């Protein structure tokens, strides 16, 4: 029974990776700019205009980043090295909404940037 469960998990992961690779290839072929949640988080964390707030809750350090640049608004929430939440808007239009509890498998999936 455990072996069948492992095979199913492996197939699901393989399918998600294939979907990510197809999406990335499509963006490259059509010359659409794209990035991943991980890359976008790095950009936000290292941008010179980012506003950073740090809080400790229940002994766990959290960092909150807010960035407004060139019409883009970003909100990033991290716990040490883990991305918990990332929201991005461009001219009041949502371009990205990442939550670690539901989207963890999409951390490196390409996101179309408009």
mmCIF file with all atom_site columns, C-alpha atoms in Angstrom, residues 6 15 37 41 53 56 58 62 75 78 83 89 102 104 106:
data_model
loop_
_atom_site.group_PDB
_atom_site.id
_atom_site.type_symbol
_atom_site.label_atom_id
_atom_site.label_alt_id
_atom_site.label_comp_id
_atom_site.label_asym_id
_atom_site.label_entity_id
_atom_site.label_seq_id
_atom_site.pdbx_PDB_ins_code
_atom_site.Cartn_x
_atom_site.Cartn_y
_atom_site.Cartn_z
_atom_site.occupancy
_atom_site.B_iso_or_equiv
_atom_site.pdbx_formal_charge
_atom_site.auth_seq_id
_atom_site.auth_comp_id
_atom_site.auth_asym_id
_atom_site.auth_atom_id
_atom_site.pdbx_PDB_model_num
ATOM 1  C CA . UNK A 1 6   ? 4.780  6.653  -3.234  1.00 0.00 ? 6   UNK A CA 1
ATOM 2  C CA . UNK A 1 15  ? 3.234  16.160 -13.627 1.00 0.00 ? 15  UNK A CA 1
ATOM 3  C CA . UNK A 1 37  ? 8.090  33.544 -6.707  1.00 0.00 ? 37  UNK A CA 1
ATOM 4  C CA . UNK A 1 41  ? 11.095 37.512 -3.349  1.00 0.00 ? 41  UNK A CA 1
ATOM 5  C CA . UNK A 1 53  ? 9.364  45.523 9.456   1.00 0.00 ? 53  UNK A CA 1
ATOM 6  C CA . UNK A 1 56  ? 8.800  38.247 16.793  1.00 0.00 ? 56  UNK A CA 1
ATOM 7  C CA . UNK A 1 58  ? 5.732  33.237 19.887  1.00 0.00 ? 58  UNK A CA 1
ATOM 8  C CA . UNK A 1 62  ? 8.971  37.255 10.983  1.00 0.00 ? 62  UNK A CA 1
ATOM 9  C CA . UNK A 1 75  ? 4.109  42.622 -0.091  1.00 0.00 ? 75  UNK A CA 1
ATOM 10 C CA . UNK A 1 78  ? 9.007  35.600 5.455   1.00 0.00 ? 78  UNK A CA 1
ATOM 11 C CA . UNK A 1 83  ? 8.554  32.638 1.923   1.00 0.00 ? 83  UNK A CA 1
ATOM 12 C CA . UNK A 1 89  ? -0.103 44.314 -7.958  1.00 0.00 ? 89  UNK A CA 1
ATOM 13 C CA . UNK A 1 102 ? -1.403 26.223 -0.552  1.00 0.00 ? 102 UNK A CA 1
ATOM 14 C CA . UNK A 1 104 ? 4.385  25.486 -1.958  1.00 0.00 ? 104 UNK A CA 1
ATOM 15 C CA . UNK A 1 106 ? 4.695  26.547 -7.283  1.00 0.00 ? 106 UNK A CA 1
#
